[in-house]
Amino acid sequence: MDIDKNKNFSEWFNTIISDAGLADLRYNVKGFVVFRPWSVKSMKLMYAAYEAELEARGHSPALFPALIPEQNFKIEGEHVEGFTPQVFWVEQAGGNKLEERLAMRPTSETAMYQMYALWIQGLADLPLKIYQSCQVWRYETKATKPFFRSREFHWIEAHDCFATEKEARGQVREDMEMTEAVVHQQFGIPFLFFQRPEWDKFPGAVHTYAADTLMPDGRVLQLPSTHLLGTNFAKAFNVYYQDEKGEKSPVWQTCYGPAISRIYGALFSVHGDNKGLVLPFDFAPVQVVIVPILGKGQDGEAVLKYANEVLAHLLHDGIRAKVDSTPSTPGFKYNHWEMHGVPVRIEIGGREAEAKQITLVMRDAPPKTKKTISLTESIMVIRSEGAALSSRLLAKADAYFGSHLAQAKTMDELKAGLEKGCIVRVPYCSMEKTEGKGCADEIKAQLVGDVRGIKYDEKAPAHGETCVYCQKPAQHFAYVARQY
Amino acid sequence: MDIDKNKNFSEWFNTIISDAGLADLRYNVKGFVVFRPWSVKSMKLMYAAYEAELEARGHSPALFPALIPEQNFKIEGEHVEGFTPQVFWVEQAGGNKLEERLAMRPTSETAMYQMYALWIQGLADLPLKIYQSCQVWRYETKATKPFFRSREFHWIEAHDCFATEKEARGQVREDMEMTEAVVHQQFGIPFLFFQRPEWDKFPGAVHTYAADTLMPDGRVLQLPSTHLLGTNFAKAFNVYYQDEKGEKSPVWQTCYGPAISRIYGALFSVHGDNKGLVLPFDFAPVQVVIVPILGKGQDGEAVLKYANEVLAHLLHDGIRAKVDSTPSTPGFKYNHWEMHGVPVRIEIGGREAEAKQITLVMRDAPPKTKKTISLTESIMVIRSEGAALSSRLLAKADAYFGSHLAQAKTMDELKAGLEKGCIVRVPYCSMEKTEGKGCADEIKAQLVGDVRGIKYDEKAPAHGETCVYCQKPAQHFAYVARQY
């Protein structure tokens, strides 16, 4: 493929999904896609990285049912109001009408918290930190787009309970740290964490904090969000603990939801180039492809034998490698594996076979940049070059993201920033629904811009500034962007 | 706990589920359970082992939608007839009635094969070997039992396509080999593979082969099954390939389904003892628990410090270890971790701390069998003792299984065998529905015994023998057992 990702992102996106075999969009239920092996292999590695991070921070895995009785679903008022329009309902099983209809989980609060009420009695049961890796279903009314927004997606949800507000707020910070450690440092995807406006919170939450990354078409995509639930759900679901004095109090709760299938979409959109996928070394299904080059007059058998020797050497060290010994030309193979984002290509011809060497080409290297090394040093060099490639992807993504942050004080400046595909920082009147939502509606109507919230760590109010839209005194700097 | 597993299996089973925190049965949808961390951690390890085996044998992972349009579901006649009584149907989403109702997958043939028809054109696309790890939903009308039979369970399903019948039959054999390699060799669960009678096949299959293991109450439990689908589904779903001559032929298909949540149930039922769980070393959430013993007059701080030093040493080598430094007594901790099936206990007191030693107690060792070794040799000894424990579990399970195989030629002998909790080999008239099902129905009615089929590798017909029930000439030796 040769499509300019930044100019024709939509075409690039659809082409890569099809040509690299990431997903098949022809499944005959609207908004549902089939995830094919090349994306699933990477998503499995991403799941493992995220689960390891969650477990290192004290979370344990569990598995809750996919079906939630309507009576549970209706317990927390804001939650039921927010999610009801999106629920797939099961009313029949076999030939029978069910006594009570069942929701396919759009998220699991209402499945999990009734069990938490049974599990938590005293301080010894706290904190409780549980996650599940699962899929959820939401009957989206917005336009769907594979990976970014589907009616079925694959995620992790962590649901934590604490004795105190302070601990719950600490968990929200830890969730942000985990996002930094995994999404940014490991996956190489930059983002900003925003505290969402009051009118854009998770239904039932006290505060919602969400990470926004930027796509090549200048639109932001929400990555993991973490929610301070306060004691809303605890009171509704009767999750109380008894303290040393025998007094009962509701637990403080948080929940955190990294959607792996969406983050994978962000990963390939951020790192890809005009030739196709570019995958970080640790998340590539194949990290090293070995291409035997059978030139005229060369001993083909010796080259193939040596290629397999190199393969065995790499596999033995746990590197995901394969030999491409199909009958295609080397040029065809180079294009094929570049398009699939394989980080390292090893070329092996007669010379390499004889000298017990390998010639390395990195996926992101300028044309004709090759490096020939000995087989004995191959593991060390491949691992360090692989890590260096991942670092370059991160640095490049950070630079792009940083160059698309702008400031504006007027609607004209905001318009200019949005048209350049930027996330724009503006003085803004209020994050409260009654005072601030009107301006957000106008910015949406006039500039197709969305108020994403305030930066969670930017405590300084916008003294002396006036709201970019209504000109009333600004309480905050808010961030505006076009969104998916 | 102290319950005789072999005498009171049902009580033992329910107690261990509750006391070891494996599952919570109080979820308010009938036939659905919550899987708690202690079982989920082991099941994740079991999933990883199975997926590695499938991938080593050429399978790739994919993820297909959980919802299947009714029109797909109805394409293959036998299949729809077999599964329709078990389907949960989605007819509403948000406030809307769907145009077509959607089945929650009870198994994924009808979701996957329409995509296979798009993916397979020629010989270059074959073989196609794809698996997915997912959950399925079946509205069981039989009594449910946690892990063994639920309305929601967690499994892997592999669906393979080949150009020839020979390759498909080879895959069926490979599926059996994988079952041996994983379920028997790694999980330590013995079984026999039976070709099911014609009246007990997977709906739509030409032949069904299923592994039966034996529970402590003398009932068999079906573990993975593999099905030769022939070209039934291929013709129904239009999965054809074009050969070198341009001729189109339907592909030959197989499918294979290890249900991890059920196999986990078999694993703890087979290996557990009267004190609780006994887990193979590789599948224990915690492989080593370190119990500091703070005797009177001992330097408690030095003991705790050394316990954490030992912990760091083990964790560094990738051993799943933890220190139990709760305020309970050592005796309480021993019982607690024995009940949870932790394979290795390390006791550390003042003497061990001083001498840089550890005292090891294996979960399955006779009382007071201890072994004191130096810290420097601990990794090597723990790994080899862990492997030895797993081997002992396997050998013990094999011996138990082997001692519960019996032979019978008369109904009285069969009755005696079944009452001893055996799988009984009997001469049997026929595996065909028209000829053989009547005898099976009578054996079921009179002896509560189920005809499980013939051993897949036992080709020798039962010359000169007569059917255990009808006394007509026996075509086979069949196996009869009481079943879950």
mmCIF file of N, CA and C in Angstrom, chain A residues 13 93 99 126 165 191-192 212 240 246 257 260 342 347 375 442 454 475:
data_model
loop_
_atom_site.group_PDB
_atom_site.id
_atom_site.type_symbol
_atom_site.label_atom_id
_atom_site.label_comp_id
_atom_site.label_asym_id
_atom_site.label_seq_id
_atom_site.Cartn_x
_atom_site.Cartn_y
_atom_site.Cartn_z
ATOM 1 N N PHE A 13 -6.882 3.859 6.944
ATOM 2 C CA PHE A 13 -7.421 3.040 8.027
ATOM 3 C C PHE A 13 -8.179 1.823 7.473
ATOM 4 N N ALA A 93 -35.347 -17.781 25.951
ATOM 5 C CA ALA A 93 -34.299 -18.803 25.974
ATOM 6 C C ALA A 93 -34.950 -20.122 25.609
ATOM 7 N N GLU A 99 -38.721 -15.130 32.849
ATOM 8 C CA GLU A 99 -39.549 -14.405 33.822
ATOM 9 C C GLU A 99 -39.110 -12.953 33.926
ATOM 10 N N LEU A 126 -11.110 -5.107 53.002
ATOM 11 C CA LEU A 126 -10.772 -3.945 52.172
ATOM 12 C C LEU A 126 -9.262 -3.710 52.160
ATOM 13 N N GLU A 165 -12.420 7.897 51.332
ATOM 14 C CA GLU A 165 -12.368 8.688 50.115
ATOM 15 C C GLU A 165 -10.925 8.882 49.659
ATOM 16 N N PHE A 191 -1.124 10.752 25.348
ATOM 17 C CA PHE A 191 -2.501 11.173 25.669
ATOM 18 C C PHE A 191 -2.427 12.250 26.730
ATOM 19 N N LEU A 192 -3.547 12.908 26.937
ATOM 20 C CA LEU A 192 -3.719 13.790 28.093
ATOM 21 C C LEU A 192 -4.905 13.261 28.889
ATOM 22 N N ASP A 212 -7.341 11.175 26.519
ATOM 23 C CA ASP A 212 -7.615 11.413 25.097
ATOM 24 C C ASP A 212 -6.316 11.357 24.311
ATOM 25 N N TYR A 240 -21.547 -2.142 52.410
ATOM 26 C CA TYR A 240 -21.137 -1.454 53.630
ATOM 27 C C TYR A 240 -20.084 -2.284 54.355
ATOM 28 N N GLY A 246 -17.713 -0.714 65.268
ATOM 29 C CA GLY A 246 -18.991 -1.367 64.984
ATOM 30 C C GLY A 246 -19.918 -0.514 64.121
ATOM 31 N N GLY A 257 -11.464 1.417 33.059
ATOM 32 C CA GLY A 257 -11.772 0.552 31.921
ATOM 33 C C GLY A 257 -10.932 0.751 30.675
ATOM 34 N N ILE A 260 -9.234 -2.725 25.175
ATOM 35 C CA ILE A 260 -8.062 -3.197 24.424
ATOM 36 C C ILE A 260 -8.299 -3.099 22.908
ATOM 37 N N VAL A 342 6.099 -5.850 10.802
ATOM 38 C CA VAL A 342 7.114 -6.652 11.500
ATOM 39 C C VAL A 342 8.348 -5.773 11.758
ATOM 40 N N GLU A 347 17.768 -10.497 6.313
ATOM 41 C CA GLU A 347 18.011 -10.998 4.962
ATOM 42 C C GLU A 347 19.185 -11.972 5.020
ATOM 43 N N LEU A 375 25.982 -14.066 13.798
ATOM 44 C CA LEU A 375 24.889 -14.797 14.421
ATOM 45 C C LEU A 375 25.040 -14.815 15.944
ATOM 46 N N GLU A 442 -22.693 25.434 21.940
ATOM 47 C CA GLU A 442 -22.456 26.405 20.865
ATOM 48 C C GLU A 442 -21.144 26.115 20.130
ATOM 49 N N ILE A 454 -11.078 19.602 31.858
ATOM 50 C CA ILE A 454 -9.882 20.305 32.310
ATOM 51 C C ILE A 454 -8.810 19.275 32.595
ATOM 52 N N GLN A 475 -13.462 30.193 34.802
ATOM 53 C CA GLN A 475 -13.009 29.487 36.012
ATOM 54 C C GLN A 475 -11.873 28.517 35.722
#
